[in-house]
mmCIF file with all atom_site columns, C-alpha atoms in Angstrom:
data_model
loop_
_atom_site.group_PDB
_atom_site.id
_atom_site.type_symbol
_atom_site.label_atom_id
_atom_site.label_alt_id
_atom_site.label_comp_id
_atom_site.label_asym_id
_atom_site.label_entity_id
_atom_site.label_seq_id
_atom_site.pdbx_PDB_ins_code
_atom_site.Cartn_x
_atom_site.Cartn_y
_atom_site.Cartn_z
_atom_site.occupancy
_atom_site.B_iso_or_equiv
_atom_site.pdbx_formal_charge
_atom_site.auth_seq_id
_atom_site.auth_comp_id
_atom_site.auth_asym_id
_atom_site.auth_atom_id
_atom_site.pdbx_PDB_model_num
ATOM 1   C CA . UNK G 1 1   ? -11.304 -86.884  -248.325 1.00 0.00 ? 1   UNK G CA 1
ATOM 2   C CA . UNK G 1 2   ? -11.029 -90.810  -250.247 1.00 0.00 ? 2   UNK G CA 1
ATOM 3   C CA . UNK G 1 3   ? -9.921  -93.375  -247.532 1.00 0.00 ? 3   UNK G CA 1
ATOM 4   C CA . UNK G 1 4   ? -5.702  -93.063  -246.948 1.00 0.00 ? 4   UNK G CA 1
ATOM 5   C CA . UNK G 1 5   ? -5.177  -95.594  -247.945 1.00 0.00 ? 5   UNK G CA 1
ATOM 6   C CA . UNK G 1 6   ? -1.795  -96.139  -245.036 1.00 0.00 ? 6   UNK G CA 1
ATOM 7   C CA . UNK G 1 7   ? -3.345  -96.704  -241.073 1.00 0.00 ? 7   UNK G CA 1
ATOM 8   C CA . UNK G 1 8   ? -1.771  -96.019  -237.656 1.00 0.00 ? 8   UNK G CA 1
ATOM 9   C CA . UNK G 1 9   ? -0.304  -93.327  -239.277 1.00 0.00 ? 9   UNK G CA 1
ATOM 10  C CA . UNK G 1 10  ? 0.889   -90.464  -237.098 1.00 0.00 ? 10  UNK G CA 1
ATOM 11  C CA . UNK G 1 11  ? 1.250   -87.538  -238.302 1.00 0.00 ? 11  UNK G CA 1
ATOM 12  C CA . UNK G 1 12  ? 3.451   -84.430  -236.260 1.00 0.00 ? 12  UNK G CA 1
ATOM 13  C CA . UNK G 1 13  ? 5.517   -81.230  -236.130 1.00 0.00 ? 13  UNK G CA 1
ATOM 14  C CA . UNK G 1 14  ? 9.171   -82.591  -236.742 1.00 0.00 ? 14  UNK G CA 1
ATOM 15  C CA . UNK G 1 15  ? 11.417  -79.460  -235.760 1.00 0.00 ? 15  UNK G CA 1
ATOM 16  C CA . UNK G 1 16  ? 8.603   -79.256  -232.629 1.00 0.00 ? 16  UNK G CA 1
ATOM 17  C CA . UNK G 1 17  ? 10.865  -80.689  -229.861 1.00 0.00 ? 17  UNK G CA 1
ATOM 18  C CA . UNK G 1 18  ? 7.294   -81.525  -227.411 1.00 0.00 ? 18  UNK G CA 1
ATOM 19  C CA . UNK G 1 19  ? 5.893   -83.541  -230.553 1.00 0.00 ? 19  UNK G CA 1
ATOM 20  C CA . UNK G 1 20  ? 9.015   -85.783  -230.884 1.00 0.00 ? 20  UNK G CA 1
ATOM 21  C CA . UNK G 1 21  ? 8.810   -86.445  -227.895 1.00 0.00 ? 21  UNK G CA 1
ATOM 22  C CA . UNK G 1 22  ? 5.373   -87.128  -228.360 1.00 0.00 ? 22  UNK G CA 1
ATOM 23  C CA . UNK G 1 23  ? 6.601   -89.606  -230.744 1.00 0.00 ? 23  UNK G CA 1
ATOM 24  C CA . UNK G 1 24  ? 9.356   -92.057  -228.201 1.00 0.00 ? 24  UNK G CA 1
ATOM 25  C CA . UNK G 1 25  ? 7.315   -91.838  -225.827 1.00 0.00 ? 25  UNK G CA 1
ATOM 26  C CA . UNK G 1 26  ? 4.006   -93.485  -228.369 1.00 0.00 ? 26  UNK G CA 1
ATOM 27  C CA . UNK G 1 27  ? 7.252   -95.653  -230.159 1.00 0.00 ? 27  UNK G CA 1
ATOM 28  C CA . UNK G 1 28  ? 8.430   -96.737  -226.952 1.00 0.00 ? 28  UNK G CA 1
ATOM 29  C CA . UNK G 1 29  ? 4.873   -98.231  -225.539 1.00 0.00 ? 29  UNK G CA 1
ATOM 30  C CA . UNK G 1 30  ? 3.302   -99.633  -228.429 1.00 0.00 ? 30  UNK G CA 1
ATOM 31  C CA . UNK G 1 31  ? 4.974   -102.717 -227.919 1.00 0.00 ? 31  UNK G CA 1
ATOM 32  C CA . UNK G 1 32  ? 2.978   -104.533 -230.912 1.00 0.00 ? 32  UNK G CA 1
ATOM 33  C CA . UNK G 1 33  ? 4.554   -101.395 -232.952 1.00 0.00 ? 33  UNK G CA 1
ATOM 34  C CA . UNK G 1 34  ? 1.052   -101.177 -234.887 1.00 0.00 ? 34  UNK G CA 1
ATOM 35  C CA . UNK G 1 35  ? 2.297   -97.206  -234.828 1.00 0.00 ? 35  UNK G CA 1
ATOM 36  C CA . UNK G 1 36  ? 4.730   -95.557  -238.125 1.00 0.00 ? 36  UNK G CA 1
ATOM 37  C CA . UNK G 1 37  ? 5.165   -91.944  -237.802 1.00 0.00 ? 37  UNK G CA 1
ATOM 38  C CA . UNK G 1 38  ? 5.761   -89.092  -240.565 1.00 0.00 ? 38  UNK G CA 1
ATOM 39  C CA . UNK G 1 39  ? 6.839   -85.891  -239.733 1.00 0.00 ? 39  UNK G CA 1
ATOM 40  C CA . UNK G 1 40  ? 5.184   -82.800  -241.630 1.00 0.00 ? 40  UNK G CA 1
ATOM 41  C CA . UNK G 1 41  ? 8.499   -81.514  -243.483 1.00 0.00 ? 41  UNK G CA 1
ATOM 42  C CA . UNK G 1 42  ? 8.850   -84.360  -245.456 1.00 0.00 ? 42  UNK G CA 1
ATOM 43  C CA . UNK G 1 43  ? 6.840   -85.610  -248.908 1.00 0.00 ? 43  UNK G CA 1
ATOM 44  C CA . UNK G 1 44  ? 4.528   -87.938  -247.026 1.00 0.00 ? 44  UNK G CA 1
ATOM 45  C CA . UNK G 1 45  ? 4.087   -85.924  -244.217 1.00 0.00 ? 45  UNK G CA 1
ATOM 46  C CA . UNK G 1 46  ? 3.320   -82.670  -246.271 1.00 0.00 ? 46  UNK G CA 1
ATOM 47  C CA . UNK G 1 47  ? 0.565   -84.727  -248.623 1.00 0.00 ? 47  UNK G CA 1
ATOM 48  C CA . UNK G 1 48  ? -0.953  -85.791  -246.044 1.00 0.00 ? 48  UNK G CA 1
ATOM 49  C CA . UNK G 1 49  ? -1.385  -82.100  -244.419 1.00 0.00 ? 49  UNK G CA 1
ATOM 50  C CA . UNK G 1 50  ? -2.346  -80.854  -247.436 1.00 0.00 ? 50  UNK G CA 1
ATOM 51  C CA . UNK G 1 51  ? -5.168  -83.704  -247.889 1.00 0.00 ? 51  UNK G CA 1
ATOM 52  C CA . UNK G 1 52  ? -6.525  -83.246  -244.301 1.00 0.00 ? 52  UNK G CA 1
ATOM 53  C CA . UNK G 1 53  ? -6.509  -79.651  -245.199 1.00 0.00 ? 53  UNK G CA 1
ATOM 54  C CA . UNK G 1 54  ? -3.138  -78.716  -242.170 1.00 0.00 ? 54  UNK G CA 1
ATOM 55  C CA . UNK G 1 55  ? -0.896  -76.367  -243.775 1.00 0.00 ? 55  UNK G CA 1
ATOM 56  C CA . UNK G 1 56  ? 1.940   -77.874  -243.748 1.00 0.00 ? 56  UNK G CA 1
ATOM 57  C CA . UNK G 1 57  ? 4.585   -74.378  -243.164 1.00 0.00 ? 57  UNK G CA 1
ATOM 58  C CA . UNK G 1 58  ? 2.294   -73.957  -240.200 1.00 0.00 ? 58  UNK G CA 1
ATOM 59  C CA . UNK G 1 59  ? 1.168   -76.959  -238.320 1.00 0.00 ? 59  UNK G CA 1
ATOM 60  C CA . UNK G 1 60  ? -1.486  -76.242  -235.597 1.00 0.00 ? 60  UNK G CA 1
ATOM 61  C CA . UNK G 1 61  ? -2.020  -80.283  -235.611 1.00 0.00 ? 61  UNK G CA 1
ATOM 62  C CA . UNK G 1 62  ? -0.901  -83.533  -235.249 1.00 0.00 ? 62  UNK G CA 1
ATOM 63  C CA . UNK G 1 63  ? -3.272  -86.033  -236.351 1.00 0.00 ? 63  UNK G CA 1
ATOM 64  C CA . UNK G 1 64  ? -3.596  -89.335  -236.269 1.00 0.00 ? 64  UNK G CA 1
ATOM 65  C CA . UNK G 1 65  ? -5.039  -91.689  -239.668 1.00 0.00 ? 65  UNK G CA 1
ATOM 66  C CA . UNK G 1 66  ? -6.876  -94.862  -236.939 1.00 0.00 ? 66  UNK G CA 1
ATOM 67  C CA . UNK G 1 67  ? -9.529  -97.301  -238.819 1.00 0.00 ? 67  UNK G CA 1
ATOM 68  C CA . UNK G 1 68  ? -8.925  -95.635  -242.176 1.00 0.00 ? 68  UNK G CA 1
ATOM 69  C CA . UNK G 1 69  ? -10.347 -92.096  -240.249 1.00 0.00 ? 69  UNK G CA 1
ATOM 70  C CA . UNK G 1 70  ? -8.651  -89.023  -239.680 1.00 0.00 ? 70  UNK G CA 1
ATOM 71  C CA . UNK G 1 71  ? -8.226  -87.587  -235.906 1.00 0.00 ? 71  UNK G CA 1
ATOM 72  C CA . UNK G 1 72  ? -7.115  -84.235  -234.619 1.00 0.00 ? 72  UNK G CA 1
ATOM 73  C CA . UNK G 1 73  ? -5.947  -81.786  -232.130 1.00 0.00 ? 73  UNK G CA 1
ATOM 74  C CA . UNK G 1 74  ? -7.310  -83.805  -228.828 1.00 0.00 ? 74  UNK G CA 1
ATOM 75  C CA . UNK G 1 75  ? -9.082  -86.053  -230.696 1.00 0.00 ? 75  UNK G CA 1
ATOM 76  C CA . UNK G 1 76  ? -5.917  -87.152  -232.354 1.00 0.00 ? 76  UNK G CA 1
ATOM 77  C CA . UNK G 1 77  ? -3.657  -87.543  -228.899 1.00 0.00 ? 77  UNK G CA 1
ATOM 78  C CA . UNK G 1 78  ? -6.214  -89.830  -227.242 1.00 0.00 ? 78  UNK G CA 1
ATOM 79  C CA . UNK G 1 79  ? -6.826  -91.867  -229.672 1.00 0.00 ? 79  UNK G CA 1
ATOM 80  C CA . UNK G 1 80  ? -3.284  -92.554  -230.086 1.00 0.00 ? 80  UNK G CA 1
ATOM 81  C CA . UNK G 1 81  ? -2.842  -92.799  -225.815 1.00 0.00 ? 81  UNK G CA 1
ATOM 82  C CA . UNK G 1 82  ? -6.524  -95.972  -225.514 1.00 0.00 ? 82  UNK G CA 1
ATOM 83  C CA . UNK G 1 83  ? -4.491  -97.935  -228.680 1.00 0.00 ? 83  UNK G CA 1
ATOM 84  C CA . UNK G 1 84  ? -1.384  -97.712  -226.057 1.00 0.00 ? 84  UNK G CA 1
ATOM 85  C CA . UNK G 1 85  ? -0.861  -101.623 -223.730 1.00 0.00 ? 85  UNK G CA 1
ATOM 86  C CA . UNK G 1 86  ? -2.497  -100.129 -220.189 1.00 0.00 ? 86  UNK G CA 1
ATOM 87  C CA . UNK G 1 87  ? -3.644  -96.433  -221.535 1.00 0.00 ? 87  UNK G CA 1
ATOM 88  C CA . UNK G 1 88  ? -7.337  -97.868  -222.370 1.00 0.00 ? 88  UNK G CA 1
ATOM 89  C CA . UNK G 1 89  ? -8.291  -95.866  -218.902 1.00 0.00 ? 89  UNK G CA 1
ATOM 90  C CA . UNK G 1 90  ? -8.364  -92.166  -221.829 1.00 0.00 ? 90  UNK G CA 1
ATOM 91  C CA . UNK G 1 91  ? -11.312 -93.198  -223.134 1.00 0.00 ? 91  UNK G CA 1
ATOM 92  C CA . UNK G 1 92  ? -12.972 -91.796  -220.723 1.00 0.00 ? 92  UNK G CA 1
ATOM 93  C CA . UNK G 1 93  ? -11.530 -88.490  -221.379 1.00 0.00 ? 93  UNK G CA 1
ATOM 94  C CA . UNK G 1 94  ? -13.990 -88.131  -224.254 1.00 0.00 ? 94  UNK G CA 1
ATOM 95  C CA . UNK G 1 95  ? -16.393 -87.519  -222.480 1.00 0.00 ? 95  UNK G CA 1
ATOM 96  C CA . UNK G 1 96  ? -14.910 -83.946  -221.822 1.00 0.00 ? 96  UNK G CA 1
ATOM 97  C CA . UNK G 1 97  ? -15.719 -81.802  -224.341 1.00 0.00 ? 97  UNK G CA 1
ATOM 98  C CA . UNK G 1 98  ? -14.415 -81.632  -227.348 1.00 0.00 ? 98  UNK G CA 1
ATOM 99  C CA . UNK G 1 99  ? -14.313 -77.696  -227.733 1.00 0.00 ? 99  UNK G CA 1
ATOM 100 C CA . UNK G 1 100 ? -12.617 -77.664  -224.154 1.00 0.00 ? 100 UNK G CA 1
ATOM 101 C CA . UNK G 1 101 ? -10.094 -80.515  -225.016 1.00 0.00 ? 101 UNK G CA 1
ATOM 102 C CA . UNK G 1 102 ? -8.913  -78.650  -227.875 1.00 0.00 ? 102 UNK G CA 1
ATOM 103 C CA . UNK G 1 103 ? -9.017  -75.808  -226.456 1.00 0.00 ? 103 UNK G CA 1
ATOM 104 C CA . UNK G 1 104 ? -6.468  -76.433  -223.756 1.00 0.00 ? 104 UNK G CA 1
ATOM 105 C CA . UNK G 1 105 ? -4.258  -78.340  -227.168 1.00 0.00 ? 105 UNK G CA 1
ATOM 106 C CA . UNK G 1 106 ? -4.362  -75.752  -229.362 1.00 0.00 ? 106 UNK G CA 1
ATOM 107 C CA . UNK G 1 107 ? -3.043  -72.995  -226.971 1.00 0.00 ? 107 UNK G CA 1
ATOM 108 C CA . UNK G 1 108 ? -0.246  -75.516  -225.397 1.00 0.00 ? 108 UNK G CA 1
ATOM 109 C CA . UNK G 1 109 ? 0.329   -76.101  -229.829 1.00 0.00 ? 109 UNK G CA 1
ATOM 110 C CA . UNK G 1 110 ? 0.828   -72.607  -230.457 1.00 0.00 ? 110 UNK G CA 1
ATOM 111 C CA . UNK G 1 111 ? 3.346   -72.779  -227.527 1.00 0.00 ? 111 UNK G CA 1
ATOM 112 C CA . UNK G 1 112 ? 5.045   -75.076  -228.589 1.00 0.00 ? 112 UNK G CA 1
ATOM 113 C CA . UNK G 1 113 ? 8.036   -73.553  -229.230 1.00 0.00 ? 113 UNK G CA 1
ATOM 114 C CA . UNK G 1 114 ? 8.145   -70.806  -226.689 1.00 0.00 ? 114 UNK G CA 1
ATOM 115 C CA . UNK G 1 115 ? 7.363   -74.118  -224.281 1.00 0.00 ? 115 UNK G CA 1
ATOM 116 C CA . UNK G 1 116 ? 9.666   -76.834  -225.249 1.00 0.00 ? 116 UNK G CA 1
ATOM 117 C CA . UNK G 1 117 ? 11.766  -74.868  -228.254 1.00 0.00 ? 117 UNK G CA 1
ATOM 118 C CA . UNK G 1 118 ? 11.899  -76.532  -231.610 1.00 0.00 ? 118 UNK G CA 1
ATOM 119 C CA . UNK G 1 119 ? 15.187  -77.795  -233.426 1.00 0.00 ? 119 UNK G CA 1
ATOM 120 C CA . UNK G 1 120 ? 16.748  -76.271  -236.854 1.00 0.00 ? 120 UNK G CA 1
ATOM 121 C CA . UNK G 1 121 ? 15.761  -79.353  -238.455 1.00 0.00 ? 121 UNK G CA 1
ATOM 122 C CA . UNK G 1 122 ? 13.934  -82.807  -237.914 1.00 0.00 ? 122 UNK G CA 1
ATOM 123 C CA . UNK G 1 123 ? 14.847  -84.412  -235.231 1.00 0.00 ? 123 UNK G CA 1
ATOM 124 C CA . UNK G 1 124 ? 16.881  -88.545  -235.998 1.00 0.00 ? 124 UNK G CA 1
ATOM 125 C CA . UNK G 1 125 ? 15.449  -91.128  -234.781 1.00 0.00 ? 125 UNK G CA 1
ATOM 126 C CA . UNK G 1 126 ? 17.134  -93.897  -233.539 1.00 0.00 ? 126 UNK G CA 1
ATOM 127 C CA . UNK G 1 127 ? 17.477  -97.078  -235.602 1.00 0.00 ? 127 UNK G CA 1
ATOM 128 C CA . UNK G 1 128 ? 14.663  -98.974  -234.096 1.00 0.00 ? 128 UNK G CA 1
ATOM 129 C CA . UNK G 1 129 ? 12.363  -95.960  -234.236 1.00 0.00 ? 129 UNK G CA 1
ATOM 130 C CA . UNK G 1 130 ? 13.993  -95.116  -237.999 1.00 0.00 ? 130 UNK G CA 1
ATOM 131 C CA . UNK G 1 131 ? 12.058  -98.132  -239.282 1.00 0.00 ? 131 UNK G CA 1
ATOM 132 C CA . UNK G 1 132 ? 8.642   -96.842  -238.377 1.00 0.00 ? 132 UNK G CA 1
ATOM 133 C CA . UNK G 1 133 ? 9.355   -93.510  -240.088 1.00 0.00 ? 133 UNK G CA 1
ATOM 134 C CA . UNK G 1 134 ? 7.213   -92.710  -243.014 1.00 0.00 ? 134 UNK G CA 1
ATOM 135 C CA . UNK G 1 135 ? 9.104   -89.701  -245.259 1.00 0.00 ? 135 UNK G CA 1
#
């Protein structure tokens, strides 16, 4: 894949309650407002997903474009967290072997609807967050 034209974009499952809470968590702590968000159910999000090899109809990961690179699964979560004020310490978790981190991530991802629930449609962000959503 060529370099994605937009940077610091988080791709997420917009009908997943857990994923939507993740977006709110990040947005609340991202005082520099560096991250933008796109639900996989949007046109932009589906294009991004396909470019990364993610099936928009059955997403098994979130993703983030940061520094021109694409990160998925646990790498995406740790990359985002490590950019938030006060969360730089999570970089230490990169020493945990990726297969172990990703297996935990995948277990949560596979069961996210059953554990946390699912919206009937993409969640509607408040006005402040809406300005940071790309559709």
